[in-house]
PDB file of C-alpha atoms and ligand atoms in Angstrom:
ATOM      1  CA  UNK A 150     -42.553-149.888 169.439  1.00 67.00           C
ATOM      2  CA  UNK A 151     -40.400-149.325 166.315  1.00 74.00           C
ATOM      3  CA  UNK A 152     -38.677-145.918 166.191  1.00 72.00           C
ATOM      4  CA  UNK A 153     -39.709-144.324 162.825  1.00 68.00           C
ATOM      5  CA  UNK A 154     -36.777-144.329 160.386  1.00 70.00           C
ATOM      6  CA  UNK A 155     -34.968-140.949 160.576  1.00 67.00           C
ATOM      7  CA  UNK A 156     -35.587-138.855 157.432  1.00 66.00           C
ATOM      8  CA  UNK A 157     -32.773-139.751 155.013  1.00 77.00           C
ATOM      9  CA  UNK A 158     -30.313-137.000 154.139  1.00 89.00           C
ATOM     10  CA  UNK A 159     -29.695-137.265 150.424  1.00 94.00           C
ATOM     11  CA  UNK A 160     -26.725-135.834 148.493  1.00 95.00           C
ATOM     12  CA  UNK A 161     -25.545-136.025 144.888  1.00 96.00           C
ATOM     13  CA  UNK A 162     -22.660-138.418 145.661  1.00 96.00           C
ATOM     14  CA  UNK A 163     -25.234-141.084 146.583  1.00 97.00           C
ATOM     15  CA  UNK A 164     -26.261-141.406 142.941  1.00 98.00           C
ATOM     16  CA  UNK A 165     -24.717-142.801 139.781  1.00 98.00           C
ATOM     17  CA  UNK A 166     -25.976-140.469 137.026  1.00 98.00           C
ATOM     18  CA  UNK A 167     -27.340-142.187 133.877  1.00 98.00           C
ATOM     19  CA  UNK A 168     -28.844-140.864 130.656  1.00 98.00           C
ATOM     20  CA  UNK A 169     -30.921-137.704 130.415  1.00 97.00           C
ATOM     21  CA  UNK A 170     -34.627-138.595 130.329  1.00 96.00           C
ATOM     22  CA  UNK A 171     -36.056-135.227 129.384  1.00 93.00           C
ATOM     23  CA  UNK A 172     -36.139-131.549 130.008  1.00 89.00           C
ATOM     24  CA  UNK A 173     -38.720-129.081 131.201  1.00 84.00           C
ATOM     25  CA  UNK A 174     -38.963-125.324 131.560  1.00 82.00           C
ATOM     26  CA  UNK A 175     -36.700-125.151 134.619  1.00 85.00           C
ATOM     27  CA  UNK A 176     -34.425-128.150 134.428  1.00 89.00           C
ATOM     28  CA  UNK A 177     -33.651-131.650 133.302  1.00 94.00           C
ATOM     29  CA  UNK A 178     -34.402-135.161 134.487  1.00 96.00           C
ATOM     30  CA  UNK A 179     -31.793-137.940 134.575  1.00 98.00           C
ATOM     31  CA  UNK A 180     -32.044-141.681 135.067  1.00 98.00           C
ATOM     32  CA  UNK A 181     -30.028-142.405 138.216  1.00 98.00           C
ATOM     33  CA  UNK A 182     -29.192-145.302 140.492  1.00 98.00           C
ATOM     34  CA  UNK A 183     -28.795-144.923 144.255  1.00 97.00           C
ATOM     35  CA  UNK A 184     -25.385-146.530 144.922  1.00 97.00           C
ATOM     36  CA  UNK A 185     -25.970-148.354 148.235  1.00 95.00           C
ATOM     37  CA  UNK A 186     -29.330-149.929 147.310  1.00 95.00           C
ATOM     38  CA  UNK A 187     -29.051-150.070 143.493  1.00 97.00           C
ATOM     39  CA  UNK A 188     -32.516-148.430 143.448  1.00 97.00           C
ATOM     40  CA  UNK A 189     -33.235-146.827 140.045  1.00 98.00           C
ATOM     41  CA  UNK A 190     -35.095-143.522 140.056  1.00 98.00           C
ATOM     42  CA  UNK A 191     -35.382-140.205 138.189  1.00 97.00           C
ATOM     43  CA  UNK A 192     -33.476-137.136 139.376  1.00 98.00           C
ATOM     44  CA  UNK A 193     -35.010-133.780 138.441  1.00 96.00           C
ATOM     45  CA  UNK A 194     -32.331-131.043 138.533  1.00 97.00           C
ATOM     46  CA  UNK A 195     -33.632-127.476 138.866  1.00 95.00           C
ATOM     47  CA  UNK A 196     -31.376-124.402 138.731  1.00 95.00           C
ATOM     48  CA  UNK A 197     -32.091-121.933 141.535  1.00 95.00           C
ATOM     49  CA  UNK A 198     -31.355-118.810 139.493  1.00 94.00           C
ATOM     50  CA  UNK A 199     -33.655-119.938 136.662  1.00 93.00           C
ATOM     51  CA  UNK A 200     -36.417-120.628 139.211  1.00 93.00           C
ATOM     52  CA  UNK A 201     -35.883-117.181 140.711  1.00 93.00           C
ATOM     53  CA  UNK A 202     -36.045-115.431 137.308  1.00 92.00           C
ATOM     54  CA  UNK A 203     -39.078-117.496 136.333  1.00 89.00           C
ATOM     55  CA  UNK A 204     -40.836-116.847 139.649  1.00 89.00           C
ATOM     56  CA  UNK A 205     -41.203-120.605 140.059  1.00 90.00           C
ATOM     57  CA  UNK A 206     -39.770-121.089 143.563  1.00 91.00           C
ATOM     58  CA  UNK A 207     -43.276-121.276 145.086  1.00 88.00           C
ATOM     59  CA  UNK A 208     -44.254-123.931 142.543  1.00 88.00           C
ATOM     60  CA  UNK A 209     -41.242-126.104 143.421  1.00 93.00           C
ATOM     61  CA  UNK A 210     -41.890-125.662 147.142  1.00 92.00           C
ATOM     62  CA  UNK A 211     -45.523-126.727 146.597  1.00 89.00           C
ATOM     63  CA  UNK A 212     -44.474-129.663 144.347  1.00 91.00           C
ATOM     64  CA  UNK A 213     -42.168-130.921 147.136  1.00 94.00           C
ATOM     65  CA  UNK A 214     -44.622-130.281 149.985  1.00 93.00           C
ATOM     66  CA  UNK A 215     -47.606-131.852 148.218  1.00 93.00           C
ATOM     67  CA  UNK A 216     -46.157-134.658 146.083  1.00 93.00           C
ATOM     68  CA  UNK A 217     -43.923-136.069 148.861  1.00 93.00           C
ATOM     69  CA  UNK A 218     -47.043-136.759 150.931  1.00 94.00           C
ATOM     70  CA  UNK A 219     -48.962-138.595 148.215  1.00 95.00           C
ATOM     71  CA  UNK A 220     -48.984-142.392 147.976  1.00 97.00           C
ATOM     72  CA  UNK A 221     -51.070-143.723 145.062  1.00 97.00           C
ATOM     73  CA  UNK A 222     -50.268-146.155 142.205  1.00 98.00           C
ATOM     74  CA  UNK A 223     -51.299-143.540 139.620  1.00 98.00           C
ATOM     75  CA  UNK A 224     -49.325-140.658 141.149  1.00 97.00           C
ATOM     76  CA  UNK A 225     -45.568-140.354 140.574  1.00 97.00           C
ATOM     77  CA  UNK A 226     -43.760-140.692 143.912  1.00 97.00           C
ATOM     78  CA  UNK A 227     -41.457-137.957 145.182  1.00 96.00           C
ATOM     79  CA  UNK A 228     -39.053-139.862 147.483  1.00 96.00           C
ATOM     80  CA  UNK A 229     -37.014-136.888 148.693  1.00 96.00           C
ATOM     81  CA  UNK A 230     -35.107-133.765 147.784  1.00 97.00           C
ATOM     82  CA  UNK A 231     -31.855-131.956 148.503  1.00 97.00           C
ATOM     83  CA  UNK A 232     -29.965-128.932 147.187  1.00 96.00           C
ATOM     84  CA  UNK A 233     -26.504-127.455 146.711  1.00 95.00           C
ATOM     85  CA  UNK A 234     -25.469-123.841 146.177  1.00 96.00           C
ATOM     86  CA  UNK A 235     -26.924-123.631 142.657  1.00 95.00           C
ATOM     87  CA  UNK A 236     -29.393-126.469 142.220  1.00 96.00           C
ATOM     88  CA  UNK A 237     -32.420-128.194 143.749  1.00 97.00           C
ATOM     89  CA  UNK A 238     -32.679-131.969 143.245  1.00 97.00           C
ATOM     90  CA  UNK A 239     -35.979-133.911 143.351  1.00 97.00           C
ATOM     91  CA  UNK A 240     -35.721-137.692 143.711  1.00 97.00           C
ATOM     92  CA  UNK A 241     -38.665-139.036 141.725  1.00 97.00           C
ATOM     93  CA  UNK A 242     -40.071-142.439 140.832  1.00 97.00           C
ATOM     94  CA  UNK A 243     -38.814-143.615 137.430  1.00 98.00           C
ATOM     95  CA  UNK A 244     -41.746-144.114 135.036  1.00 98.00           C
ATOM     96  CA  UNK A 245     -40.669-146.936 132.753  1.00 97.00           C
ATOM     97  CA  UNK A 246     -42.668-145.922 129.647  1.00 98.00           C
ATOM     98  CA  UNK A 247     -41.989-142.197 129.761  1.00 96.00           C
ATOM     99  CA  UNK A 248     -44.084-139.213 128.829  1.00 94.00           C
ATOM    100  CA  UNK A 249     -47.663-139.935 127.777  1.00 96.00           C
ATOM    101  CA  UNK A 250     -47.877-136.973 125.383  1.00 95.00           C
ATOM    102  CA  UNK A 251     -45.073-138.487 123.270  1.00 95.00           C
ATOM    103  CA  UNK A 252     -47.113-141.710 122.927  1.00 97.00           C
ATOM    104  CA  UNK A 253     -50.204-139.646 122.045  1.00 97.00           C
ATOM    105  CA  UNK A 254     -48.367-137.655 119.355  1.00 96.00           C
ATOM    106  CA  UNK A 255     -46.844-140.838 117.889  1.00 97.00           C
ATOM    107  CA  UNK A 256     -50.174-142.705 117.828  1.00 98.00           C
ATOM    108  CA  UNK A 257     -52.117-139.532 116.855  1.00 97.00           C
ATOM    109  CA  UNK A 258     -55.034-140.681 119.011  1.00 98.00           C
ATOM    110  CA  UNK A 259     -55.740-143.597 121.368  1.00 98.00           C
ATOM    111  CA  UNK A 260     -58.262-146.408 120.713  1.00 98.00           C
ATOM    112  CA  UNK A 261     -61.288-146.110 123.003  1.00 98.00           C
ATOM    113  CA  UNK A 262     -60.327-149.089 125.219  1.00 97.00           C
ATOM    114  CA  UNK A 263     -56.923-147.455 125.969  1.00 98.00           C
ATOM    115  CA  UNK A 264     -58.356-143.945 126.479  1.00 98.00           C
ATOM    116  CA  UNK A 265     -61.039-145.329 128.840  1.00 98.00           C
ATOM    117  CA  UNK A 266     -58.409-147.097 130.959  1.00 98.00           C
ATOM    118  CA  UNK A 267     -56.310-143.935 131.183  1.00 98.00           C
ATOM    119  CA  UNK A 268     -59.362-141.847 132.140  1.00 98.00           C
ATOM    120  CA  UNK A 269     -60.365-144.387 134.819  1.00 98.00           C
ATOM    121  CA  UNK A 270     -56.838-144.250 136.317  1.00 98.00           C
ATOM    122  CA  UNK A 271     -56.824-140.435 136.162  1.00 98.00           C
ATOM    123  CA  UNK A 272     -60.175-140.387 137.990  1.00 98.00           C
ATOM    124  CA  UNK A 273     -58.725-142.663 140.696  1.00 98.00           C
ATOM    125  CA  UNK A 274     -55.643-140.414 141.093  1.00 97.00           C
ATOM    126  CA  UNK A 275     -57.767-137.247 141.252  1.00 97.00           C
ATOM    127  CA  UNK A 276     -60.216-138.839 143.737  1.00 98.00           C
ATOM    128  CA  UNK A 277     -57.241-139.550 145.996  1.00 97.00           C
ATOM    129  CA  UNK A 278     -55.962-135.946 145.653  1.00 96.00           C
ATOM    130  CA  UNK A 279     -59.403-134.388 146.219  1.00 96.00           C
ATOM    131  CA  UNK A 280     -59.970-136.531 149.318  1.00 96.00           C
ATOM    132  CA  UNK A 281     -56.788-134.886 150.665  1.00 95.00           C
ATOM    133  CA  UNK A 282     -58.182-131.479 149.602  1.00 93.00           C
ATOM    134  CA  UNK A 283     -55.571-131.100 146.875  1.00 94.00           C
ATOM    135  CA  UNK A 284     -56.484-129.669 143.467  1.00 93.00           C
ATOM    136  CA  UNK A 285     -53.942-130.544 140.765  1.00 90.00           C
ATOM    137  CA  UNK A 286     -54.948-127.604 138.498  1.00 88.00           C
ATOM    138  CA  UNK A 287     -52.603-128.568 135.672  1.00 89.00           C
ATOM    139  CA  UNK A 288     -53.998-131.786 134.203  1.00 94.00           C
ATOM    140  CA  UNK A 289     -52.683-132.170 130.636  1.00 94.00           C
ATOM    141  CA  UNK A 290     -50.848-134.891 128.644  1.00 95.00           C
ATOM    142  CA  UNK A 291     -47.462-133.217 129.315  1.00 92.00           C
ATOM    143  CA  UNK A 292     -47.885-133.828 133.059  1.00 93.00           C
ATOM    144  CA  UNK A 293     -48.653-137.526 132.767  1.00 96.00           C
ATOM    145  CA  UNK A 294     -46.080-140.322 132.640  1.00 97.00           C
ATOM    146  CA  UNK A 295     -46.536-144.052 132.036  1.00 98.00           C
ATOM    147  CA  UNK A 296     -45.209-146.760 134.336  1.00 98.00           C
ATOM    148  CA  UNK A 297     -43.538-149.924 133.083  1.00 97.00           C
ATOM    149  CA  UNK A 298     -46.945-151.677 132.805  1.00 97.00           C
ATOM    150  CA  UNK A 299     -48.413-148.734 130.879  1.00 97.00           C
ATOM    151  CA  UNK A 300     -50.191-147.402 133.957  1.00 98.00           C
ATOM    152  CA  UNK A 301     -50.841-143.675 134.435  1.00 98.00           C
ATOM    153  CA  UNK A 302     -48.409-141.761 136.694  1.00 97.00           C
ATOM    154  CA  UNK A 303     -49.743-138.233 137.325  1.00 97.00           C
ATOM    155  CA  UNK A 304     -46.840-135.870 137.963  1.00 93.00           C
ATOM    156  CA  UNK A 305     -45.799-132.230 138.225  1.00 83.00           C
ATOM    157  CA  UNK A 306     -47.728-130.918 141.224  1.00 79.00           C
ATOM    158  CA  UNK A 307     -46.089-127.537 140.811  1.00 77.00           C
ATOM    159  CA  UNK A 308     -49.475-125.954 140.119  1.00 76.00           C
ATOM    160  CA  UNK A 309     -51.423-127.905 142.715  1.00 78.00           C
ATOM    161  CA  UNK A 310     -52.972-126.149 145.733  1.00 79.00           C
ATOM    162  CA  UNK A 311     -54.987-126.967 148.803  1.00 78.00           C
ATOM    163  CA  UNK A 312     -58.714-126.523 148.104  1.00 72.00           C
ATOM    164  CA  UNK A 313     -60.679-124.314 148.111  1.00 68.00           C
ATOM    165  CA  UNK A 314     -58.348-121.867 146.556  1.00 65.00           C
ATOM    166  CA  UNK A 315     -58.405-118.198 145.816  1.00 62.00           C
ATOM    167  CA  UNK A 316     -54.735-117.813 144.939  1.00 57.00           C
ATOM    168  CA  UNK A 317     -53.782-115.169 142.446  1.00 52.00           C
ATOM    169  CA  UNK A 318     -51.519-116.945 139.951  1.00 54.00           C
ATOM    170  CA  UNK A 319     -50.248-115.995 136.556  1.00 55.00           C
ATOM    171  CA  UNK A 320     -50.848-119.039 134.431  1.00 61.00           C
ATOM    172  CA  UNK A 321     -48.442-119.562 131.585  1.00 63.00           C
ATOM    173  CA  UNK A 322     -48.339-122.305 128.981  1.00 69.00           C
ATOM    174  CA  UNK A 323     -51.347-123.647 127.139  1.00 81.00           C
ATOM    175  CA  UNK A 324     -54.833-122.198 127.710  1.00 91.00           C
ATOM    176  CA  UNK A 325     -56.430-125.342 126.249  1.00 94.00           C
ATOM    177  CA  UNK A 326     -56.991-126.978 129.619  1.00 93.00           C
ATOM    178  CA  UNK A 327     -58.224-123.925 131.551  1.00 92.00           C
ATOM    179  CA  UNK A 328     -61.786-124.181 132.882  1.00 94.00           C
ATOM    180  CA  UNK A 329     -64.200-121.266 132.211  1.00 93.00           C
ATOM    181  CA  UNK A 330     -64.315-120.246 135.910  1.00 91.00           C
ATOM    182  CA  UNK A 331     -60.568-119.479 135.790  1.00 88.00           C
ATOM    183  CA  UNK A 332     -61.012-117.330 132.699  1.00 86.00           C
ATOM    184  CA  UNK A 333     -63.804-115.216 134.206  1.00 78.00           C
ATOM    185  CA  UNK A 334     -63.027-111.486 134.374  1.00 67.00           C
ATOM    186  CA  UNK A 335     -62.983-109.750 137.763  1.00 64.00           C
ATOM    187  CA  UNK A 336     -62.737-110.918 141.342  1.00 54.00           C
ATOM    188  CA  UNK A 337     -64.390-114.319 141.423  1.00 59.00           C
ATOM    189  CA  UNK A 338     -62.059-115.827 138.800  1.00 54.00           C
ATOM    190  CA  UNK A 339     -59.665-116.746 141.590  1.00 60.00           C
ATOM    191  CA  UNK A 340     -62.193-118.540 143.764  1.00 70.00           C
ATOM    192  CA  UNK A 341     -62.610-122.069 142.445  1.00 78.00           C
ATOM    193  CA  UNK A 342     -62.887-125.617 143.677  1.00 91.00           C
ATOM    194  CA  UNK A 343     -61.552-129.051 142.805  1.00 94.00           C
ATOM    195  CA  UNK A 344     -64.145-129.113 140.002  1.00 96.00           C
ATOM    196  CA  UNK A 345     -61.464-127.445 137.850  1.00 95.00           C
ATOM    197  CA  UNK A 346     -59.780-130.872 137.602  1.00 96.00           C
ATOM    198  CA  UNK A 347     -63.049-132.353 136.276  1.00 98.00           C
ATOM    199  CA  UNK A 348     -63.111-129.852 133.400  1.00 97.00           C
ATOM    200  CA  UNK A 349     -59.468-130.641 132.592  1.00 97.00           C
ATOM    201  CA  UNK A 350     -60.255-134.373 132.712  1.00 98.00           C
ATOM    202  CA  UNK A 351     -62.934-133.711 130.071  1.00 98.00           C
ATOM    203  CA  UNK A 352     -60.405-131.867 127.890  1.00 98.00           C
ATOM    204  CA  UNK A 353     -57.930-134.715 128.399  1.00 98.00           C
ATOM    205  CA  UNK A 354     -60.525-137.373 127.454  1.00 98.00           C
ATOM    206  CA  UNK A 355     -61.314-135.448 124.268  1.00 98.00           C
ATOM    207  CA  UNK A 356     -57.610-135.093 123.384  1.00 98.00           C
ATOM    208  CA  UNK A 357     -56.967-138.825 123.982  1.00 98.00           C
ATOM    209  CA  UNK A 358     -59.754-139.728 121.529  1.00 98.00           C
ATOM    210  CA  UNK A 359     -59.411-136.969 118.934  1.00 98.00           C
ATOM    211  CA  UNK A 360     -55.666-136.172 119.068  1.00 97.00           C
ATOM    212  CA  UNK A 361     -56.160-132.453 119.653  1.00 97.00           C
ATOM    213  CA  UNK A 362     -57.768-130.388 122.417  1.00 97.00           C
ATOM    214  CA  UNK A 363     -61.466-129.421 122.005  1.00 98.00           C
ATOM    215  CA  UNK A 364     -60.942-125.635 122.151  1.00 97.00           C
ATOM    216  CA  UNK A 365     -57.626-125.519 120.276  1.00 95.00           C
ATOM    217  CA  UNK A 366     -57.401-122.241 118.355  1.00 95.00           C
ATOM    218  CA  UNK A 367     -55.670-118.865 118.644  1.00 95.00           C
ATOM    219  CA  UNK A 368     -55.378-117.733 122.312  1.00 93.00           C
ATOM    220  CA  UNK A 369     -58.245-115.248 121.935  1.00 95.00           C
ATOM    221  CA  UNK A 370     -60.524-117.750 120.164  1.00 96.00           C
ATOM    222  CA  UNK A 371     -59.595-120.525 122.642  1.00 95.00           C
ATOM    223  CA  UNK A 372     -60.645-118.332 125.570  1.00 95.00           C
ATOM    224  CA  UNK A 373     -63.898-117.441 123.797  1.00 96.00           C
ATOM    225  CA  UNK A 374     -64.691-121.094 122.942  1.00 97.00           C
ATOM    226  CA  UNK A 375     -63.938-122.202 126.530  1.00 97.00           C
ATOM    227  CA  UNK A 376     -66.072-119.475 128.126  1.00 96.00           C
ATOM    228  CA  UNK A 377     -68.965-120.478 125.849  1.00 96.00           C
ATOM    229  CA  UNK A 378     -68.291-124.230 126.039  1.00 96.00           C
ATOM    230  CA  UNK A 379     -68.248-124.268 122.250  1.00 95.00           C
ATOM    231  CA  UNK A 380     -66.772-127.490 120.840  1.00 96.00           C
ATOM    232  CA  UNK A 381     -67.717-130.243 118.415  1.00 97.00           C
ATOM    233  CA  UNK A 382     -67.031-133.946 118.898  1.00 98.00           C
ATOM    234  CA  UNK A 383     -66.063-135.747 115.661  1.00 98.00           C
ATOM    235  CA  UNK A 384     -68.431-138.486 114.418  1.00 98.00           C
ATOM    236  CA  UNK A 385     -65.777-141.215 114.928  1.00 98.00           C
ATOM    237  CA  UNK A 386     -66.060-140.741 118.722  1.00 98.00           C
ATOM    238  CA  UNK A 387     -68.548-143.256 120.132  1.00 98.00           C
ATOM    239  CA  UNK A 388     -71.828-141.938 121.645  1.00 98.00           C
ATOM    240  CA  UNK A 389     -70.833-143.250 125.097  1.00 98.00           C
ATOM    241  CA  UNK A 390     -67.454-141.459 125.022  1.00 98.00           C
ATOM    242  CA  UNK A 391     -69.117-138.295 123.724  1.00 98.00           C
ATOM    243  CA  UNK A 392     -71.627-138.487 126.595  1.00 98.00           C
ATOM    244  CA  UNK A 393     -68.836-138.574 129.206  1.00 98.00           C
ATOM    245  CA  UNK A 394     -66.994-135.652 127.552  1.00 98.00           C
ATOM    246  CA  UNK A 395     -70.212-133.610 127.485  1.00 98.00           C
ATOM    247  CA  UNK A 396     -70.889-134.326 131.182  1.00 98.00           C
ATOM    248  CA  UNK A 397     -67.391-133.115 132.151  1.00 98.00           C
ATOM    249  CA  UNK A 398     -67.171-130.051 129.876  1.00 98.00           C
ATOM    250  CA  UNK A 399     -70.040-128.254 131.633  1.00 98.00           C
ATOM    251  CA  UNK A 400     -69.631-124.498 132.185  1.00 97.00           C
ATOM    252  CA  UNK A 401     -71.186-124.555 135.676  1.00 96.00           C
ATOM    253  CA  UNK A 402     -68.580-126.322 137.902  1.00 96.00           C
ATOM    254  CA  UNK A 403     -71.330-127.612 140.220  1.00 96.00           C
ATOM    255  CA  UNK A 404     -73.074-129.377 137.311  1.00 97.00           C
ATOM    256  CA  UNK A 405     -70.020-131.401 136.190  1.00 98.00           C
ATOM    257  CA  UNK A 406     -70.325-135.102 136.986  1.00 98.00           C
ATOM    258  CA  UNK A 407     -68.302-136.296 139.988  1.00 98.00           C
ATOM    259  CA  UNK A 408     -65.249-138.548 139.859  1.00 98.00           C
ATOM    260  CA  UNK A 409     -67.380-141.376 141.320  1.00 98.00           C
ATOM    261  CA  UNK A 410     -69.836-140.915 138.429  1.00 98.00           C
ATOM    262  CA  UNK A 411     -66.906-140.915 135.967  1.00 98.00           C
ATOM    263  CA  UNK A 412     -65.773-144.279 137.311  1.00 97.00           C
ATOM    264  CA  UNK A 413     -69.349-145.611 137.059  1.00 97.00           C
ATOM    265  CA  UNK A 414     -69.978-144.184 133.576  1.00 98.00           C
ATOM    266  CA  UNK A 415     -71.043-146.849 130.990  1.00 98.00           C
ATOM    267  CA  UNK A 416     -68.072-145.947 128.726  1.00 98.00           C
ATOM    268  CA  UNK A 417     -65.614-146.630 131.572  1.00 98.00           C
ATOM    269  CA  UNK A 418     -67.476-149.767 132.719  1.00 97.00           C
ATOM    270  CA  UNK A 419     -67.468-151.062 129.122  1.00 96.00           C
ATOM    271  CA  UNK A 420     -63.639-151.075 128.922  1.00 95.00           C
ATOM    272  CA  UNK A 421     -62.438-151.202 132.517  1.00 92.00           C
ATOM    273  CA  UNK A 422     -64.546-153.657 134.450  1.00 79.00           C
ATOM    274  CA  UNK A 423     -63.217-157.267 134.470  1.00 68.00           C
ATOM    275  CA  UNK A 424     -66.430-158.809 133.147  1.00 61.00           C
ATOM    276  CA  UNK A 425     -66.101-156.692 130.016  1.00 56.00           C
ATOM    277  CA  UNK A 426     -63.059-158.662 128.753  1.00 58.00           C
ATOM    278  CA  UNK A 427     -65.076-159.721 125.661  1.00 55.00           C
ATOM    279  CA  UNK A 428     -65.537-156.103 124.592  1.00 56.00           C
ATOM    280  CA  UNK A 429     -61.778-155.619 124.940  1.00 58.00           C
ATOM    281  CA  UNK A 430     -61.093-158.598 122.651  1.00 62.00           C
ATOM    282  CA  UNK A 431     -63.668-157.261 120.184  1.00 57.00           C
ATOM    283  CA  UNK A 432     -62.302-153.686 120.375  1.00 59.00           C
ATOM    284  CA  UNK A 433     -58.698-154.902 119.930  1.00 62.00           C
ATOM    285  CA  UNK A 434     -59.641-157.034 116.888  1.00 64.00           C
ATOM    286  CA  UNK A 435     -61.653-154.199 115.261  1.00 60.00           C
ATOM    287  CA  UNK A 436     -59.176-151.572 116.562  1.00 53.00           C
ATOM    288  CA  UNK A 437     -62.132-149.407 117.658  1.00 46.00           C
TER     289      UNK A 437
HETATM  290  C1  5GX B 856     -38.260-140.260 128.648  1.00 84.02           C
HETATM  291  C2  5GX B 856     -38.465-141.642 129.081  1.00 84.02           C
HETATM  292  N1  5GX B 856     -38.369-142.668 128.239  1.00 84.02           N
HETATM  293  N2  5GX B 856     -38.615-143.753 128.957  1.00 84.02           N
HETATM  294  C3  5GX B 856     -38.586-145.090 128.350  1.00 84.02           C
HETATM  295  C4  5GX B 856     -38.853-143.437 130.247  1.00 84.02           C
HETATM  296  C5  5GX B 856     -38.757-142.076 130.335  1.00 84.02           C
HETATM  297  C6  5GX B 856     -38.970-141.311 131.548  1.00 84.02           C
HETATM  298  N3  5GX B 856     -38.987-139.950 131.658  1.00 84.02           N
HETATM  299  C7  5GX B 856     -39.255-139.695 132.966  1.00 84.02           C
HETATM  300  C8  5GX B 856     -39.416-138.493 133.677  1.00 84.02           C
HETATM  301  C9  5GX B 856     -39.321-137.207 132.950  1.00 84.02           C
HETATM  302  C10 5GX B 856     -38.488-136.963 131.864  1.00 84.02           C
HETATM  303  N4  5GX B 856     -38.712-135.694 131.433  1.00 84.02           N
HETATM  304  N5  5GX B 856     -39.710-135.209 132.159  1.00 84.02           N
HETATM  305  C11 5GX B 856     -40.275-133.888 131.829  1.00 84.02           C
HETATM  306  C12 5GX B 856     -39.658-132.830 132.690  1.00 84.02           C
HETATM  307  C13 5GX B 856     -38.269-132.710 132.767  1.00 84.02           C
HETATM  308  C14 5GX B 856     -37.739-131.683 133.548  1.00 84.02           C
HETATM  309  C15 5GX B 856     -38.580-130.811 134.244  1.00 84.02           C
HETATM  310  C16 5GX B 856     -39.969-130.965 134.151  1.00 84.02           C
HETATM  311  C17 5GX B 856     -40.512-131.981 133.382  1.00 84.02           C
HETATM  312  C18 5GX B 856     -40.097-136.076 133.096  1.00 84.02           C
HETATM  313  C19 5GX B 856     -39.682-138.603 135.047  1.00 84.02           C
HETATM  314 CL1  5GX B 856     -39.885-137.170 136.032  1.00 84.02          CL
HETATM  315  C20 5GX B 856     -39.801-139.851 135.668  1.00 84.02           C
HETATM  316  N6  5GX B 856     -39.676-140.988 134.972  1.00 84.02           N
HETATM  317  C21 5GX B 856     -39.406-140.909 133.650  1.00 84.02           C
HETATM  318  N7  5GX B 856     -39.220-141.910 132.748  1.00 84.02           N
END
C-alpha cells in the first residue's frame, strides 16, 4: 500500500520567473518554471490588500477550493497555492495559446466548425462541473484559455459555487452573460441552479459566431433585453447554429436544453463527430 504523496509545500524560491502573461483585476500572471523539475506553469500573483479592498477574498478562497479539486482536459488545472505577507500565489496550468477572447477579437468571429468545437468542449467541461454540483456562474470569453493544441481551458472559478445556490453576491463586470433569473427583482433572484451556465453557454455560442454578445447595449437596455429574451440572430448564422442558440437562451431555466442535448445537437454532431470529417474539409475550403 503506497503512502499518498505528502501535500507539497510551495514557495516563491522554487520558481524561475519568466515573462508576464497577462493581468486581471486583482493581479498578474507570469510564465514560470519550477526549478527542480523544469515544469513550466503559470503563476497568478494576487495582492492581499487589493483583494481586501475589492472584497474578493471569498472569491479567491472559492477559486482555490474548487479549482484544485477539478481534473478535466477542458478545465485549467490549479496545482497548488502559497502566500507570503503581502501576496497570494496560485500555481496554474500554462495554457499554450493564451486567452480565447484575444483570438475572438482578432478574428472578429469564429467559423462555425471552430465555434462548434469550442461549444462541445465547453459542454464537456460544464457537464463535469455540474456532476460535481459546481456551477461556474461566470462563463464568458475572458475566462477561457486555449491549450497548445487549441483546446478549451475553462478558468477563473472565482465566481463558482456549489449548487443549488442562494448566495447574495454583488456581481460586477459585464451584464451580457447574466441569465434572466439572476436579474429578477426581489427574493427569488438569488435562488438558481446550474441552468445559469446553460444560458451563458448560449450567450457564448452567439458571441463566437457573431463577434458580439446578443444583448449588448447600455446596462439598462441589456437588462431589459435579457429579461425579455429579446435578441436577433444575423442571417449569416446557419439555421442549425441558430436553433442551438435559441434552445439555450430560454427564459425559463427548466426549459433550456441539457448539456447532453447540446452534445447531441445536429450542429455539434455536424462539426465534432469523427464521421463528419468531410463537412470539416468542405467548411474549411468554403470558410463557412
Ligand atoms: C497570454 C498568453 N499568450 N500565450 C501564447 C499564452 C498565454 C497565456 N496566458 C495565460 C494565463 C493568463 C494570463 N492572463 N490571464 C488573465 C488574468 C491575469 C491575472 C488575473 C486574472 C486573470 C490568464 C494563464 Cl492563468 C494560464 N496560461 C496562460 N497562457
